[in-house]
Amino acid sequence: MSKSKTKNNSSKQFFSNILQAVGAGVVIALIPNAMLGELLKFFKEDNQLLESVYQLVVLIQSFMAFIIGVLAAHQFKFSGAGATMVGVSAMLGSGAVKITSNGFMLNGIGDIINTILVVMVACFLYLILQNKLGSLEMIILPVVIPVVSGIIGIYTLGYVSNVTKGIGHLVSSFTELNPMLMSILICVTYSLLMVTPISVVAIATAIGLSGLGSGAANMGIVAACVTFLFGSIRVNGAGVNLVLIIGAAKMMIPVYFKHLIIAVPLVINGIIGGLIAYFIGIQGTPMSAGFGYTGLVGPINAFNRMDGDPVINIILLIFGYLIIPFVAAFFVHELCKKFIGNYSDDIYRFEIPKQ
């Protein structure tokens, strides 16, 4: 019984380490572009320095898998060499590097689910092989771990990507419903998916989600961000809360997976966000659907597609993206604490990976 309990604790700690690395890695990789990307787009014309900065913050995103791999290895207290092996494995198997007839090329951020799978394999291999090969360790491990993990990732990528495609088909079916119901269902779906390893941008681009459907998806991202912000604000430091204000709620993946009861306020705020999208008429493009208010991508795209007085439209968007979601999320959070027994501020505590 004792051995079984120890094994369960070890497995739980293993998955916890991976999820903590994913949460931190997503922030490190995506925050530079989230903070500077849209701003640089406005000012980089005819300015070589700003153009270079813009290219760099976009490029940083492509190394997300490598960053997650290194952070996961750090969580397990691997050596520096071990950390680089896991990082390289993640990069090779994530889909972020595409093999073409002309050589290798970067291909976005890859698939986060596949990245997690590859990192798990690489970390497991390192755990069982380290200190077992004597003086041959530094010769064998750099070959075995990246190659085996990378090959597994390359072959699982197509199957794992089908998960995203399947969810995309589900979201696409919502667009055949009446506009209000469609807005609510898409917004709730995106609110729930935002804090999972599934790429919400990939879903939107795969099905060409545009118009009101894109606007509703955008509000789903807002719903997820404000849900976690009001849960986090009393238990986490200013840095974590600032990241949530910016809109990078994906960092809370480990928090969400540990406390799935958070789905309740996510659904409620998603319903509210869907109604906001419908009544204000928030629209967007497939590329803007997964950004929420981050970098003002959502509001700018919505504003460009609104008719009527620009001043009135700006006021409506301020209410739609900021005032109503924030106020609603505050009350939803307080009501959940009052009526749901195991729901509290403490379940939103984010564990920063140990230095």
XYZ file of C-alpha atoms in Angstrom:
355
model
C 0.000 0.000 0.000
C 2.849 2.324 0.897
C 4.662 1.561 -2.369
C 1.469 2.189 -4.356
C 0.961 5.521 -2.613
C 4.577 6.523 -3.269
C 4.184 5.572 -6.937
C 1.009 7.657 -7.233
C 2.712 10.634 -5.612
C 5.676 10.263 -7.978
C 3.378 10.140 -11.012
C 1.447 13.155 -9.760
C 4.685 15.085 -9.223
C 5.911 14.074 -12.693
C 2.826 15.499 -14.404
C 2.827 18.519 -12.102
C 6.410 19.349 -13.117
C 5.505 19.132 -16.816
C 2.419 21.326 -16.441
C 4.309 23.928 -14.401
C 6.882 24.094 -17.184
C 4.149 24.510 -19.797
C 2.519 27.349 -17.857
C 5.778 29.264 -17.428
C 7.076 28.423 -20.909
C 3.984 29.763 -22.656
C 4.396 33.088 -20.847
C 8.110 33.421 -21.607
C 7.572 32.618 -25.288
C 4.403 34.586 -25.989
C 4.643 37.669 -23.762
C 7.211 39.592 -25.869
C 4.984 39.546 -28.942
C 1.827 40.037 -26.884
C 3.244 43.204 -25.341
C 5.105 44.653 -28.304
C 3.869 42.981 -31.488
C 0.799 45.051 -32.307
C 2.451 48.290 -31.188
C 5.482 47.636 -33.378
C 3.253 46.988 -36.394
C 2.155 50.619 -36.290
C 5.625 52.149 -36.020
C 7.997 49.768 -37.816
C 7.370 51.094 -41.323
C 10.599 52.550 -42.761
C 12.370 51.927 -39.443
C 14.913 49.107 -39.700
C 15.536 48.911 -35.947
C 11.854 48.516 -35.065
C 11.413 46.057 -37.934
C 14.244 43.953 -36.472
C 12.707 44.111 -32.987
C 9.346 43.049 -34.413
C 10.915 40.072 -36.213
C 12.683 39.050 -33.007
C 9.564 39.084 -30.788
C 7.753 36.976 -33.401
C 10.729 34.619 -33.658
C 10.850 34.109 -29.885
C 7.423 32.438 -30.101
C 8.829 29.736 -32.372
C 11.118 28.578 -29.566
C 8.264 27.931 -27.148
C 8.721 24.146 -27.289
C 12.446 24.462 -26.523
C 11.700 26.786 -23.591
C 9.072 24.391 -22.179
C 11.521 21.494 -22.492
C 14.301 23.328 -20.662
C 11.921 24.451 -17.906
C 10.587 20.911 -17.471
C 14.147 19.586 -17.135
C 14.843 22.339 -14.610
C 11.799 21.233 -12.604
C 13.324 17.732 -12.424
C 16.707 19.240 -11.476
C 18.444 17.782 -14.527
C 21.951 18.962 -15.346
C 22.504 21.710 -17.895
C 23.325 19.089 -20.517
C 20.131 17.181 -19.673
C 18.067 20.358 -19.951
C 19.383 21.073 -23.440
C 18.632 17.496 -24.539
C 15.020 17.796 -23.395
C 14.716 21.253 -24.965
C 16.052 20.038 -28.315
C 13.751 16.989 -28.149
C 10.737 19.236 -27.603
C 11.730 21.505 -30.474
C 12.173 18.578 -32.874
C 8.923 16.819 -31.990
C 6.609 19.779 -31.435
C 5.983 20.585 -35.086
C 7.685 23.969 -34.716
C 10.407 22.777 -37.107
C 9.167 21.657 -40.505
C 11.228 19.374 -42.738
C 10.874 20.338 -46.409
C 12.604 19.381 -49.652
C 14.584 22.620 -49.346
C 15.742 21.940 -45.799
C 14.395 22.927 -42.391
C 12.156 25.878 -41.591
C 10.397 27.236 -38.513
C 6.666 26.556 -38.532
C 4.956 28.717 -35.904
C 4.903 27.551 -32.287
C 4.089 23.919 -33.016
C 1.400 21.874 -31.293
C 1.424 22.332 -27.516
C -0.203 18.953 -26.852
C 2.475 17.205 -28.896
C 5.132 19.297 -27.164
C 3.889 18.033 -23.789
C 3.958 14.437 -25.049
C 7.532 14.761 -26.346
C 8.746 16.489 -23.173
C 7.228 13.694 -21.083
C 9.020 11.053 -23.176
C 12.346 12.936 -23.072
C 12.174 13.524 -19.316
C 11.211 9.896 -18.671
C 14.109 8.634 -20.795
C 16.559 10.916 -19.016
C 15.252 9.868 -15.592
C 15.735 6.159 -16.290
C 19.068 6.504 -18.137
C 20.948 9.123 -16.128
C 23.845 7.793 -14.027
C 23.437 4.332 -15.609
C 25.923 4.595 -18.468
C 29.052 5.750 -16.674
C 31.564 7.582 -18.856
C 29.470 6.843 -21.966
C 26.585 8.999 -20.730
C 27.696 12.172 -22.518
C 28.077 10.206 -25.759
C 24.913 8.093 -25.732
C 22.296 10.368 -24.120
C 22.657 13.304 -26.575
C 21.923 10.800 -29.355
C 19.250 8.630 -27.775
C 17.052 11.246 -26.068
C 16.594 13.845 -28.854
C 16.398 11.243 -31.634
C 13.970 8.851 -29.923
C 11.782 11.642 -28.481
C 11.899 13.655 -31.693
C 10.933 10.682 -33.875
C 8.028 9.835 -31.555
C 6.882 13.467 -31.749
C 7.098 13.559 -35.547
C 4.962 10.430 -35.851
C 2.380 11.431 -33.235
C 2.008 15.001 -34.529
C -0.506 14.108 -37.233
C -2.689 12.144 -34.818
C -2.513 14.778 -32.075
C -3.355 17.526 -34.581
C -6.619 15.676 -35.264
C -7.759 16.720 -31.772
C -7.554 20.372 -32.834
C -9.268 19.564 -36.139
C -12.070 17.706 -34.354
C -12.736 20.626 -32.014
C -12.588 22.909 -35.048
C -15.376 20.911 -36.702
C -17.442 21.200 -33.502
C -16.960 24.981 -33.391
C -17.757 25.172 -37.099
C -21.075 23.404 -36.488
C -22.046 26.170 -34.041
C -21.941 28.703 -36.896
C -25.002 26.992 -38.418
C -27.153 27.900 -35.387
C -28.993 31.183 -34.788
C -26.561 34.073 -34.109
C -27.215 34.442 -30.362
C -26.870 30.739 -29.583
C -23.813 30.535 -31.847
C -22.155 33.438 -30.011
C -22.768 31.884 -26.600
C -21.551 28.398 -27.559
C -18.407 29.651 -29.320
C -17.591 32.033 -26.473
C -18.016 29.323 -23.816
C -15.952 26.860 -25.875
C -13.106 29.331 -26.308
C -13.256 30.307 -22.643
C -12.789 26.654 -21.651
C -10.124 25.956 -24.282
C -8.002 29.016 -23.531
C -6.524 27.348 -20.444
C -5.737 24.044 -22.143
C -2.808 23.053 -24.379
C -5.101 23.295 -27.427
C -4.316 26.244 -29.712
C -7.391 28.455 -30.008
C -5.769 30.375 -32.876
C -5.158 27.127 -34.773
C -8.839 26.198 -34.449
C -9.988 29.576 -35.773
C -7.610 29.563 -38.726
C -8.353 25.909 -39.557
C -12.090 26.566 -39.988
C -11.785 30.171 -41.211
C -13.751 31.540 -38.263
C -14.711 35.118 -39.066
C -17.421 37.731 -38.496
C -19.553 37.345 -35.379
C -18.126 33.861 -34.731
C -14.618 35.313 -34.499
C -15.876 38.109 -32.246
C -17.525 35.582 -29.927
C -14.300 33.533 -29.818
C -12.448 36.720 -28.953
C -14.798 37.382 -26.073
C -14.216 33.806 -24.894
C -10.531 34.655 -24.466
C -11.527 37.778 -22.510
C -13.852 35.655 -20.333
C -11.003 33.250 -19.501
C -8.579 36.078 -18.700
C -10.945 37.925 -16.334
C -12.007 34.667 -14.653
C -8.419 33.850 -13.727
C -7.543 37.457 -12.935
C -10.152 37.800 -10.175
C -9.306 34.345 -8.844
C -5.598 35.129 -8.846
C -5.532 38.711 -7.624
C -5.573 37.882 -3.872
C -3.238 34.876 -3.898
C -0.576 35.582 -6.529
C 2.084 38.244 -6.909
C 1.913 41.334 -9.096
C 3.895 39.643 -11.886
C 1.400 36.797 -12.334
C -1.557 39.178 -12.188
C 0.037 41.547 -14.688
C 0.516 38.679 -17.129
C -3.193 37.845 -16.747
C -4.153 41.489 -17.303
C -2.092 41.443 -20.510
C -4.124 38.410 -21.557
C -1.819 35.376 -21.282
C -4.215 33.120 -19.360
C -2.617 29.989 -20.871
C -0.012 30.199 -18.119
C -2.746 28.931 -15.776
C -2.973 25.525 -17.462
C -1.525 23.715 -14.397
C -3.904 25.593 -12.084
C -6.941 24.694 -14.207
C -6.002 21.023 -14.554
C -5.581 20.708 -10.786
C -8.916 22.410 -10.050
C -11.434 21.700 -12.799
C -14.157 23.368 -10.717
C -12.855 26.590 -12.311
C -14.836 25.486 -15.386
C -17.973 26.772 -13.620
C -17.031 30.493 -13.654
C -15.452 30.007 -17.093
C -18.790 28.817 -18.476
C -20.770 31.596 -16.764
C -18.383 34.311 -17.948
C -18.386 32.682 -21.378
C -22.180 32.994 -21.571
C -21.918 36.671 -20.605
C -19.172 37.209 -23.190
C -21.264 35.543 -25.896
C -24.187 37.851 -25.166
C -21.851 40.875 -25.270
C -20.525 39.796 -28.670
C -24.044 39.303 -29.995
C -25.624 42.539 -28.747
C -22.670 44.805 -29.567
C -21.995 43.005 -32.839
C -18.318 42.241 -32.214
C -16.684 40.768 -35.305
C -13.215 39.703 -36.331
C -11.014 37.536 -38.544
C -9.637 33.993 -38.135
C -6.309 35.470 -36.998
C -7.857 37.795 -34.398
C -10.148 35.175 -32.854
C -7.652 33.850 -30.328
C -6.259 37.099 -28.928
C -8.975 38.654 -26.745
C -7.853 42.140 -25.807
C -4.132 41.230 -25.944
C -2.282 43.866 -27.940
C -5.720 45.360 -28.740
C -5.936 42.848 -31.611
C -9.571 41.990 -30.887
C -10.863 45.528 -30.255
C -9.064 46.971 -33.303
C -10.433 44.280 -35.616
C -13.916 44.716 -34.141
C -13.760 48.519 -34.512
C -12.745 48.210 -38.171
C -15.872 46.157 -38.853
C -18.428 48.353 -37.057
C -20.768 50.764 -38.795
C -22.031 54.055 -37.396
C -20.498 56.779 -35.249
C -16.833 55.906 -34.418
C -17.069 57.546 -30.967
C -20.132 55.479 -30.051
C -18.386 52.345 -31.348
C -15.318 53.029 -29.196
C -17.540 53.481 -26.120
C -19.364 50.228 -26.917
C -16.071 48.357 -27.263
C -14.769 49.774 -23.971
C -17.906 48.476 -22.272
C -17.748 45.175 -24.194
C -14.077 44.366 -23.662
C -13.364 46.010 -20.314
C -16.183 47.252 -18.124
C -18.852 44.536 -18.445
C -16.511 41.482 -18.441
C -14.469 42.763 -15.489
C -17.477 43.704 -13.380
C -19.301 40.478 -14.240
C -16.231 38.330 -13.496
C -15.860 39.931 -10.058
C -19.444 39.088 -9.091
C -19.271 35.601 -10.642
C -16.129 34.845 -8.632
C -17.671 36.068 -5.369
C -20.894 34.111 -5.962
C -18.941 30.940 -6.767
C -17.005 31.302 -3.494
C -20.275 31.668 -1.632
C -22.230 28.799 -3.213
C -19.607 26.232 -4.283
C -18.053 24.421 -1.341
C -14.557 23.643 -2.652
C -14.185 26.867 -4.631
C -11.894 29.542 -3.152
C -9.219 32.069 -4.026
C -6.566 29.547 -3.035
C -7.266 27.183 -5.948
C -5.919 29.918 -8.266
C -2.497 29.933 -6.635
C 0.175 29.748 -9.338
C 3.370 27.897 -8.413
C 6.307 29.624 -10.058
C 8.952 27.064 -11.111
C 11.750 26.897 -8.541
C 14.957 28.727 -9.370
